[in-house]
């Protein structure tokens, strides 16, 4: 991102001509044209005045309720602005950032060391996290990106930071891998400071990247965020709680932190697997948690075997296994509708595509009959993004299984029951529809559709 691309895009969003914008910021149209074409640069002594005026004019012309959506092509990582002033300050920081980028580009040499940059205060850290993250996402959009983060997602001050952020990357094919290092015990201790919607955050991350959770004894008070070979953000807090963030970009620093993170990941307990890896995990950890492994195997068997004709025994065996030892099964409504109307997504579970409607109907009928027969079975319906099912166990770990929309592969997140349980129980209450009732409704809709045909 540079001054030219930022200005051009913002003028288009604001519906302003170059001539009108130049007039509003007190600049000649020819000077503005030269800046946009890249033939002239904003001088250091003019930078502060230009950034302030440009941000004020553009915020006045573009601010409205949920206007952040208009900026998605410029800032795929952004916030929902509370006020016009909020947007103005964000744009002010964006202009300062790109002008500094342009200066560094003009002065670049192979031996150049990039100056570390420091940001302080909740809002400045929030703005710059979004601006820097967005800039590199756009720069590297055609490359493989590998992120590492130990920022607390669910509890504490950094979770509060994350909750302001809107991710505008579409769930389309891409090559973004995200390794999240976390300590459940340390994180949950910060729940009194701030708590977020755990399931919502898990699903949001999975929408734009292929996420892998790594349980590690990380320092939750001094986290970091890194895009491999590109930049690192180091976070800390002053004694009074003021957030601070430092940007590092020098190759030596990047290499040092990458080595540190690889060593940390090697020592960590991996908590996420895709469908190609889960069998190897269970074979290498046969005694780690037999009950959990049995439930994972029941889910994995749906995708690792050839399509089986739906039978009452097949359905009963699946439920018996996943509900064993007082476990509870939570099905997303999207998963069930995908089974009927979009076999591309559900194919990740059943290893099949283009199932005839009659076969889908047979499955729905058998599940409906099972739930009617065992009315007190702990099977619940939840409104969550993505096609997923979750088994909450009585032991330390539970399993959240979902289809990653970018890779279309089945993922397994083996996370603390204390982390997943409370939120998904709340969601089941809020959904306010029992699975038996939902399946009966689906049966009725199928019957009506078949009659119309």
Short mmCIF file of C-alpha atoms in Angstrom, two decimals:
data_model
loop_
_atom_site.label_atom_id
_atom_site.label_comp_id
_atom_site.label_asym_id
_atom_site.label_seq_id
_atom_site.Cartn_x
_atom_site.Cartn_y
_atom_site.Cartn_z
CA UNK A 1 0.00 0.00 0.00
CA UNK A 2 1.34 3.43 -0.92
CA UNK A 3 0.04 7.00 -0.95
CA UNK A 4 -1.13 6.75 -4.54
CA UNK A 5 -3.20 3.58 -4.11
CA UNK A 6 -4.66 4.75 -0.80
CA UNK A 7 -5.68 8.16 -2.15
CA UNK A 8 -7.08 6.81 -5.41
CA UNK A 9 -9.22 4.24 -3.62
CA UNK A 10 -10.45 6.63 -0.93
CA UNK A 11 -11.43 9.29 -3.47
CA UNK A 12 -13.45 6.68 -5.35
CA UNK A 13 -15.18 5.55 -2.14
CA UNK A 14 -15.91 9.18 -1.20
CA UNK A 15 -17.14 10.07 -4.69
CA UNK A 16 -14.70 12.99 -4.88
CA UNK A 17 -12.85 14.22 -7.95
CA UNK A 18 -9.17 15.02 -7.65
CA UNK A 19 -9.96 18.67 -8.31
CA UNK A 20 -12.56 18.90 -5.54
CA UNK A 21 -10.40 17.03 -3.05
CA UNK A 22 -7.41 19.27 -3.82
CA UNK A 23 -9.59 22.30 -3.17
CA UNK A 24 -10.82 20.91 0.16
CA UNK A 25 -7.30 20.16 1.47
CA UNK A 26 -5.78 23.40 0.15
CA UNK A 27 -3.61 21.86 -2.55
CA UNK A 28 -3.34 22.63 -6.25
CA UNK A 29 -4.95 20.01 -8.54
CA UNK A 30 -1.67 19.62 -10.44
CA UNK A 31 0.26 18.86 -7.24
CA UNK A 32 -2.32 16.27 -6.20
CA UNK A 33 -2.20 14.71 -9.66
CA UNK A 34 1.58 14.43 -9.42
CA UNK A 35 1.31 12.76 -5.99
CA UNK A 36 -1.26 10.24 -7.23
CA UNK A 37 0.82 9.45 -10.31
CA UNK A 38 3.86 8.86 -8.08
CA UNK A 39 5.90 11.65 -9.66
CA UNK A 40 5.87 13.81 -6.54
CA UNK A 41 6.04 12.98 -2.85
CA UNK A 42 4.59 14.70 0.17
CA UNK A 43 7.40 16.52 1.96
CA UNK A 44 8.09 15.72 5.60
CA UNK A 45 7.22 19.24 6.74
CA UNK A 46 3.88 19.05 4.87
CA UNK A 47 3.02 15.52 5.94
CA UNK A 48 1.26 16.24 9.24
CA UNK A 49 -0.93 18.98 7.77
CA UNK A 50 -1.85 16.91 4.69
CA UNK A 51 -2.68 13.78 6.71
CA UNK A 52 -4.93 15.70 9.09
CA UNK A 53 -6.82 17.52 6.34
CA UNK A 54 -7.16 14.47 4.09
CA UNK A 55 -8.42 12.28 6.94
CA UNK A 56 -10.94 14.92 8.05
CA UNK A 57 -12.32 15.53 4.54
CA UNK A 58 -12.58 11.85 3.64
CA UNK A 59 -14.10 10.83 6.99
CA UNK A 60 -16.73 13.57 6.59
CA UNK A 61 -17.63 12.29 3.11
CA UNK A 62 -17.60 8.54 3.83
CA UNK A 63 -18.76 8.02 7.42
CA UNK A 64 -22.07 6.26 7.96
CA UNK A 65 -23.37 3.34 10.00
CA UNK A 66 -21.22 0.26 9.23
CA UNK A 67 -19.32 2.19 6.56
CA UNK A 68 -16.28 -0.04 7.19
CA UNK A 69 -17.70 -2.42 4.57
CA UNK A 70 -16.90 0.19 1.90
CA UNK A 71 -13.19 -0.10 2.77
CA UNK A 72 -12.91 -3.90 2.49
CA UNK A 73 -10.70 -3.85 -0.63
CA UNK A 74 -8.24 -1.48 1.09
CA UNK A 75 -8.43 -2.81 4.63
CA UNK A 76 -9.59 -6.45 4.79
CA UNK A 77 -8.78 -6.23 8.51
CA UNK A 78 -10.66 -3.25 9.91
CA UNK A 79 -12.94 -2.09 12.73
CA UNK A 80 -16.55 -0.97 12.88
CA UNK A 81 -16.16 2.76 13.52
CA UNK A 82 -18.07 4.17 16.48
CA UNK A 83 -18.09 7.72 15.10
CA UNK A 84 -16.82 9.96 12.32
CA UNK A 85 -13.94 10.91 14.61
CA UNK A 86 -13.07 7.21 14.96
CA UNK A 87 -12.88 6.87 11.16
CA UNK A 88 -10.93 10.13 10.85
CA UNK A 89 -8.28 8.91 13.30
CA UNK A 90 -8.02 5.58 11.49
CA UNK A 91 -7.49 7.32 8.13
CA UNK A 92 -4.99 9.72 9.72
CA UNK A 93 -2.88 6.76 10.86
CA UNK A 94 -3.27 5.10 7.45
CA UNK A 95 -1.97 8.19 5.62
CA UNK A 96 0.97 8.53 8.02
CA UNK A 97 1.77 4.85 7.47
CA UNK A 98 1.76 4.96 3.64
CA UNK A 99 3.75 8.20 3.48
CA UNK A 100 6.40 6.57 5.66
CA UNK A 101 6.25 3.46 3.43
CA UNK A 102 6.91 5.63 0.38
CA UNK A 103 9.89 7.29 2.06
CA UNK A 104 11.39 3.90 2.94
CA UNK A 105 10.85 2.67 -0.62
CA UNK A 106 12.71 5.68 -2.04
CA UNK A 107 15.63 5.19 0.35
CA UNK A 108 15.77 1.40 0.07
CA UNK A 109 19.08 -0.42 -0.27
CA UNK A 110 19.90 -4.13 0.24
CA UNK A 111 21.81 -3.26 3.41
CA UNK A 112 19.02 -1.11 4.82
CA UNK A 113 17.86 -1.72 8.38
CA UNK A 114 14.23 -0.91 9.00
CA UNK A 115 13.54 1.28 11.98
CA UNK A 116 11.45 -0.39 14.68
CA UNK A 117 8.17 1.44 15.15
CA UNK A 118 6.35 1.85 18.43
CA UNK A 119 2.67 2.45 19.10
CA UNK A 120 0.99 3.18 22.41
CA UNK A 121 -2.58 3.31 23.66
CA UNK A 122 -5.55 1.07 22.96
CA UNK A 123 -6.86 2.91 19.90
CA UNK A 124 -3.48 3.52 18.22
CA UNK A 125 -2.54 -0.14 18.70
CA UNK A 126 -5.92 -1.20 17.31
CA UNK A 127 -5.68 1.08 14.26
CA UNK A 128 -2.11 0.11 13.42
CA UNK A 129 -2.70 -3.61 13.92
CA UNK A 130 -5.46 -3.42 11.28
CA UNK A 131 -3.50 -1.19 8.89
CA UNK A 132 -0.29 -3.25 9.02
CA UNK A 133 -2.11 -6.59 8.83
CA UNK A 134 -4.21 -5.37 5.87
CA UNK A 135 -1.18 -3.99 4.04
CA UNK A 136 0.71 -7.28 4.16
CA UNK A 137 -2.36 -9.35 3.30
CA UNK A 138 -2.73 -7.33 0.10
CA UNK A 139 1.00 -7.34 -0.67
CA UNK A 140 1.25 -11.10 -0.26
CA UNK A 141 -2.16 -12.10 -1.64
CA UNK A 142 -0.60 -14.30 -4.33
CA UNK A 143 1.90 -15.90 -1.94
CA UNK A 144 1.75 -18.53 0.75
CA UNK A 145 1.32 -16.81 4.12
CA UNK A 146 2.24 -18.35 7.45
CA UNK A 147 1.08 -16.54 10.60
CA UNK A 148 2.07 -17.23 14.20
CA UNK A 149 0.27 -15.63 17.12
CA UNK A 150 0.21 -15.87 20.90
CA UNK A 151 -2.32 -13.04 21.28
CA UNK A 152 -5.06 -14.20 23.64
CA UNK A 153 -8.21 -14.64 21.56
CA UNK A 154 -10.81 -15.40 24.20
CA UNK A 155 -10.05 -13.65 27.50
CA UNK A 156 -8.23 -10.55 28.73
CA UNK A 157 -7.28 -7.19 27.18
CA UNK A 158 -6.09 -8.61 23.85
CA UNK A 159 -9.38 -10.47 23.38
CA UNK A 160 -11.10 -7.10 23.85
CA UNK A 161 -8.85 -5.75 21.09
CA UNK A 162 -9.78 -8.62 18.77
CA UNK A 163 -13.49 -8.09 19.38
CA UNK A 164 -13.34 -4.67 17.71
CA UNK A 165 -11.87 -6.17 14.54
CA UNK A 166 -13.89 -7.10 11.47
CA UNK A 167 -12.31 -9.56 9.01
CA UNK A 168 -13.43 -8.83 5.45
CA UNK A 169 -11.47 -11.48 3.59
CA UNK A 170 -13.87 -13.64 1.57
CA UNK A 171 -13.91 -17.38 2.40
CA UNK A 172 -12.45 -18.23 -1.00
CA UNK A 173 -9.52 -20.54 -1.83
CA UNK A 174 -6.26 -19.21 -0.49
CA UNK A 175 -3.04 -20.28 1.15
CA UNK A 176 -3.12 -18.75 4.63
CA UNK A 177 -2.00 -20.90 7.56
CA UNK A 178 -2.41 -19.58 11.09
CA UNK A 179 -0.71 -21.14 14.13
CA UNK A 180 -2.23 -19.96 17.40
CA UNK A 181 -0.19 -20.59 20.55
CA UNK A 182 -2.23 -20.47 23.73
CA UNK A 183 -2.35 -21.54 27.37
CA UNK A 184 -5.93 -22.41 28.41
CA UNK A 185 -5.23 -22.13 32.14
CA UNK A 186 -3.51 -18.75 31.87
CA UNK A 187 -6.11 -17.43 29.42
CA UNK A 188 -9.12 -18.42 31.54
CA UNK A 189 -7.57 -16.65 34.54
CA UNK A 190 -8.10 -13.40 32.60
CA UNK A 191 -11.80 -14.08 32.04
CA UNK A 192 -12.66 -11.55 34.77
CA UNK A 193 -10.95 -8.79 32.76
CA UNK A 194 -12.77 -9.52 29.51
CA UNK A 195 -14.48 -12.51 27.90
CA UNK A 196 -15.45 -12.98 24.28
CA UNK A 197 -17.66 -15.43 22.41
CA UNK A 198 -15.24 -18.36 22.13
CA UNK A 199 -17.07 -20.24 19.37
CA UNK A 200 -17.63 -17.11 17.29
CA UNK A 201 -13.91 -16.31 17.43
CA UNK A 202 -12.93 -19.86 16.46
CA UNK A 203 -15.24 -19.74 13.46
CA UNK A 204 -14.13 -16.24 12.39
CA UNK A 205 -10.48 -17.30 12.26
CA UNK A 206 -11.35 -20.42 10.29
CA UNK A 207 -13.20 -18.32 7.71
CA UNK A 208 -10.06 -16.60 6.44
CA UNK A 209 -7.29 -19.08 7.29
CA UNK A 210 -6.40 -22.68 7.99
CA UNK A 211 -6.05 -22.47 11.79
CA UNK A 212 -4.03 -24.79 14.03
CA UNK A 213 -4.16 -24.40 17.82
CA UNK A 214 -1.01 -25.23 19.78
CA UNK A 215 -1.23 -25.52 23.57
CA UNK A 216 1.91 -24.02 25.05
CA UNK A 217 3.19 -22.33 28.19
CA UNK A 218 3.32 -18.95 26.45
CA UNK A 219 3.58 -15.57 28.16
CA UNK A 220 0.03 -14.26 27.78
CA UNK A 221 1.12 -10.82 29.04
CA UNK A 222 3.78 -10.31 26.34
CA UNK A 223 2.32 -11.90 23.21
CA UNK A 224 3.49 -11.59 19.63
CA UNK A 225 2.01 -11.78 16.16
CA UNK A 226 4.15 -12.66 13.13
CA UNK A 227 3.84 -13.10 9.39
CA UNK A 228 6.78 -15.33 8.49
CA UNK A 229 9.62 -13.45 6.73
CA UNK A 230 7.65 -10.18 6.70
CA UNK A 231 6.96 -8.62 10.09
CA UNK A 232 6.52 -9.16 13.82
CA UNK A 233 4.31 -7.28 16.26
CA UNK A 234 5.38 -7.42 19.92
CA UNK A 235 2.77 -6.51 22.52
CA UNK A 236 3.07 -5.43 26.14
CA UNK A 237 1.32 -3.37 28.80
CA UNK A 238 2.57 -0.52 30.95
CA UNK A 239 2.03 -0.61 34.71
CA UNK A 240 -1.21 1.36 34.30
CA UNK A 241 -2.51 -1.14 31.72
CA UNK A 242 -1.76 0.97 28.62
CA UNK A 243 -1.30 -1.30 25.58
CA UNK A 244 1.90 -1.03 23.57
CA UNK A 245 2.92 -2.54 20.24
CA UNK A 246 6.27 -2.64 18.42
CA UNK A 247 6.72 -3.41 14.71
CA UNK A 248 9.90 -5.30 13.70
CA UNK A 249 10.85 -6.00 10.07
CA UNK A 250 14.60 -6.59 9.95
CA UNK A 251 15.53 -10.01 8.50
CA UNK A 252 17.75 -10.91 11.47
CA UNK A 253 14.90 -10.23 13.91
CA UNK A 254 12.45 -12.18 11.76
CA UNK A 255 14.78 -15.19 11.59
CA UNK A 256 15.43 -15.13 15.34
CA UNK A 257 11.74 -15.01 16.26
CA UNK A 258 10.83 -17.62 13.66
CA UNK A 259 13.38 -20.03 15.15
CA UNK A 260 11.98 -19.31 18.61
CA UNK A 261 8.42 -19.97 17.44
CA UNK A 262 9.36 -23.21 15.71
CA UNK A 263 11.01 -24.44 18.92
CA UNK A 264 7.94 -23.37 20.90
CA UNK A 265 5.65 -25.21 18.49
CA UNK A 266 7.82 -28.34 18.74
CA UNK A 267 7.37 -28.31 22.53
CA UNK A 268 3.67 -27.46 22.33
CA UNK A 269 0.77 -29.91 22.41
CA UNK A 270 -0.91 -29.75 19.05
CA UNK A 271 -4.68 -29.32 19.32
CA UNK A 272 -5.76 -29.13 15.66
CA UNK A 273 -5.64 -31.62 12.79
CA UNK A 274 -7.10 -31.84 9.33
CA UNK A 275 -8.75 -34.95 7.92
CA UNK A 276 -5.46 -36.18 6.40
CA UNK A 277 -3.67 -36.05 9.77
CA UNK A 278 -6.20 -37.20 12.34
CA UNK A 279 -5.63 -40.95 11.86
CA UNK A 280 -1.89 -40.51 12.42
CA UNK A 281 -2.63 -38.57 15.61
CA UNK A 282 -4.83 -41.34 17.01
CA UNK A 283 -2.29 -44.02 16.12
CA UNK A 284 0.54 -42.10 17.78
CA UNK A 285 -1.54 -41.22 20.89
CA UNK A 286 -3.61 -44.39 21.49
CA UNK A 287 -3.77 -43.98 25.27
CA UNK A 288 -3.85 -40.19 25.59
CA UNK A 289 -7.65 -40.04 25.96
CA UNK A 290 -9.35 -43.29 24.83
CA UNK A 291 -12.87 -41.87 25.13
CA UNK A 292 -12.04 -38.78 23.07
CA UNK A 293 -10.18 -40.86 20.49
CA UNK A 294 -13.19 -43.14 20.11
CA UNK A 295 -15.45 -40.17 19.42
CA UNK A 296 -12.99 -38.66 16.94
CA UNK A 297 -12.76 -42.03 15.20
CA UNK A 298 -16.57 -42.13 14.90
CA UNK A 299 -16.56 -38.72 13.19
CA UNK A 300 -13.51 -39.55 11.08
CA UNK A 301 -15.02 -42.83 9.94
CA UNK A 302 -17.72 -40.87 8.14
CA UNK A 303 -15.13 -39.34 5.83
CA UNK A 304 -12.52 -42.10 5.72
CA UNK A 305 -14.73 -44.91 4.46
CA UNK A 306 -16.63 -45.46 1.28
CA UNK A 307 -20.20 -44.30 1.26
CA UNK A 308 -22.41 -46.66 3.26
CA UNK A 309 -26.11 -47.20 2.70
CA UNK A 310 -28.04 -45.50 5.52
CA UNK A 311 -29.30 -48.01 8.07
CA UNK A 312 -30.80 -47.74 11.54
CA UNK A 313 -27.80 -49.60 12.95
CA UNK A 314 -25.30 -47.22 11.33
CA UNK A 315 -27.03 -44.15 12.78
CA UNK A 316 -27.50 -45.74 16.22
CA UNK A 317 -23.83 -46.80 16.42
CA UNK A 318 -22.67 -43.29 15.61
CA UNK A 319 -24.82 -41.65 18.29
CA UNK A 320 -24.01 -44.35 20.83
CA UNK A 321 -20.28 -43.72 20.39
CA UNK A 322 -20.27 -39.92 20.44
CA UNK A 323 -22.74 -39.72 23.37
CA UNK A 324 -20.94 -42.34 25.47
CA UNK A 325 -19.86 -41.36 29.01
CA UNK A 326 -22.41 -38.55 29.33
CA UNK A 327 -21.07 -36.56 26.37
CA UNK A 328 -23.24 -34.10 24.43
CA UNK A 329 -23.44 -33.59 20.67
CA UNK A 330 -24.06 -30.14 19.17
CA UNK A 331 -24.93 -29.94 15.46
CA UNK A 332 -24.88 -26.69 13.50
CA UNK A 333 -28.09 -26.00 11.59
CA UNK A 334 -25.91 -25.13 8.57
CA UNK A 335 -24.42 -28.62 8.60
CA UNK A 336 -27.83 -30.25 8.31
CA UNK A 337 -29.01 -27.93 5.53
CA UNK A 338 -25.72 -28.50 3.68
CA UNK A 339 -26.40 -32.23 3.81
CA UNK A 340 -29.68 -31.73 2.00
CA UNK A 341 -28.90 -28.86 -0.32
CA UNK A 342 -25.11 -28.58 -0.73
CA UNK A 343 -23.25 -31.89 -0.81
CA UNK A 344 -19.98 -30.09 -1.58
CA UNK A 345 -19.64 -29.09 2.07
CA UNK A 346 -21.11 -32.22 3.59
CA UNK A 347 -18.98 -34.35 1.28
CA UNK A 348 -16.09 -33.57 3.61
CA UNK A 349 -17.93 -35.54 6.28
CA UNK A 350 -19.40 -38.36 4.24
CA UNK A 351 -16.75 -38.74 1.53
CA UNK A 352 -19.43 -38.46 -1.12
CA UNK A 353 -20.86 -35.98 -3.56
CA UNK A 354 -24.10 -35.59 -5.46
CA UNK A 355 -26.06 -37.87 -3.17
CA UNK A 356 -29.59 -38.51 -4.48
CA UNK A 357 -32.25 -36.65 -2.54
CA UNK A 358 -33.82 -39.98 -1.53
CA UNK A 359 -30.59 -41.08 0.18
CA UNK A 360 -30.41 -37.76 2.05
CA UNK A 361 -34.05 -38.20 3.02
CA UNK A 362 -33.34 -41.71 4.33
CA UNK A 363 -30.56 -40.36 6.56
CA UNK A 364 -32.78 -37.54 7.84
CA UNK A 365 -35.59 -39.99 8.58
CA UNK A 366 -33.29 -42.35 10.49
CA UNK A 367 -31.81 -39.53 12.57
CA UNK A 368 -35.30 -38.17 13.24
CA UNK A 369 -36.51 -41.60 14.34
CA UNK A 370 -33.50 -42.03 16.63
CA UNK A 371 -34.08 -38.65 18.28
CA UNK A 372 -37.77 -39.43 18.70
CA UNK A 373 -36.95 -42.79 20.28
CA UNK A 374 -34.28 -41.33 22.57
CA UNK A 375 -35.86 -38.00 23.42
CA UNK A 376 -33.52 -37.35 26.31
CA UNK A 377 -30.36 -37.94 24.28
CA UNK A 378 -27.94 -35.04 24.64
CA UNK A 379 -28.19 -33.90 21.02
CA UNK A 380 -28.65 -30.18 20.41
CA UNK A 381 -28.98 -27.81 17.49
CA UNK A 382 -26.93 -24.58 17.42
CA UNK A 383 -26.71 -21.55 15.18
CA UNK A 384 -23.00 -21.27 14.40
CA UNK A 385 -21.15 -20.30 11.22
CA UNK A 386 -19.66 -23.00 9.03
CA UNK A 387 -20.65 -26.65 8.81
CA UNK A 388 -19.64 -28.12 12.15
CA UNK A 389 -20.40 -30.51 14.96
CA UNK A 390 -19.07 -30.42 18.50
CA UNK A 391 -18.83 -33.18 21.08
CA UNK A 392 -18.55 -31.89 24.64
CA UNK A 393 -16.97 -34.57 26.82
CA UNK A 394 -16.66 -34.93 30.59
CA UNK A 395 -12.85 -35.07 30.40
CA UNK A 396 -10.30 -32.29 29.89
CA UNK A 397 -10.69 -32.12 26.10
CA UNK A 398 -13.66 -31.94 23.76
CA UNK A 399 -13.71 -31.94 19.96
CA UNK A 400 -15.02 -29.30 17.57
CA UNK A 401 -15.16 -30.61 14.01
CA UNK A 402 -15.79 -28.28 11.09
CA UNK A 403 -15.27 -27.88 7.35
CA UNK A 404 -12.69 -25.21 6.51
CA UNK A 405 -14.28 -23.11 3.72
CA UNK A 406 -10.93 -22.44 2.04
CA UNK A 407 -9.50 -25.94 1.92
CA UNK A 408 -12.89 -27.74 2.06
CA UNK A 409 -11.19 -30.21 4.39
CA UNK A 410 -12.56 -31.50 7.65
CA UNK A 411 -10.79 -30.02 10.68
CA UNK A 412 -10.63 -31.27 14.26
CA UNK A 413 -9.95 -28.85 17.12
CA UNK A 414 -9.32 -30.68 20.40
CA UNK A 415 -9.86 -27.90 22.91
CA UNK A 416 -10.47 -27.64 26.63
CA UNK A 417 -13.98 -28.58 27.71
CA UNK A 418 -13.88 -25.58 30.06
CA UNK A 419 -13.27 -23.38 27.02
CA UNK A 420 -15.91 -24.78 24.65
CA UNK A 421 -18.59 -26.03 27.03
CA UNK A 422 -20.10 -22.83 28.48
CA UNK A 423 -20.48 -21.01 25.15
CA UNK A 424 -21.95 -23.90 23.19
CA UNK A 425 -24.40 -24.67 26.01
CA UNK A 426 -25.53 -21.04 25.89
CA UNK A 427 -25.89 -21.20 22.11
CA UNK A 428 -28.05 -24.31 22.37
CA UNK A 429 -30.39 -22.47 24.75
CA UNK A 430 -30.54 -19.43 22.45
CA UNK A 431 -31.29 -21.52 19.36
CA UNK A 432 -34.65 -22.38 20.96
CA UNK A 433 -35.42 -25.32 18.67
CA UNK A 434 -34.90 -28.98 19.47
CA UNK A 435 -33.16 -31.18 16.90
CA UNK A 436 -36.13 -33.55 16.78
CA UNK A 437 -38.47 -30.71 15.86
CA UNK A 438 -35.94 -29.42 13.32
CA UNK A 439 -35.60 -32.80 11.60
CA UNK A 440 -39.38 -33.26 11.50
CA UNK A 441 -39.65 -29.85 9.84
CA UNK A 442 -37.04 -30.88 7.26
CA UNK A 443 -38.95 -34.09 6.54
CA UNK A 444 -42.11 -32.09 5.95
CA UNK A 445 -40.30 -29.70 3.56
CA UNK A 446 -38.85 -32.65 1.63
CA UNK A 447 -42.28 -34.28 1.31
CA UNK A 448 -43.80 -31.03 0.01
CA UNK A 449 -40.94 -30.62 -2.51
CA UNK A 450 -41.38 -34.18 -3.77
CA UNK A 451 -45.14 -33.66 -4.18
CA UNK A 452 -44.51 -30.49 -6.19
CA UNK A 453 -42.17 -32.44 -8.48
#
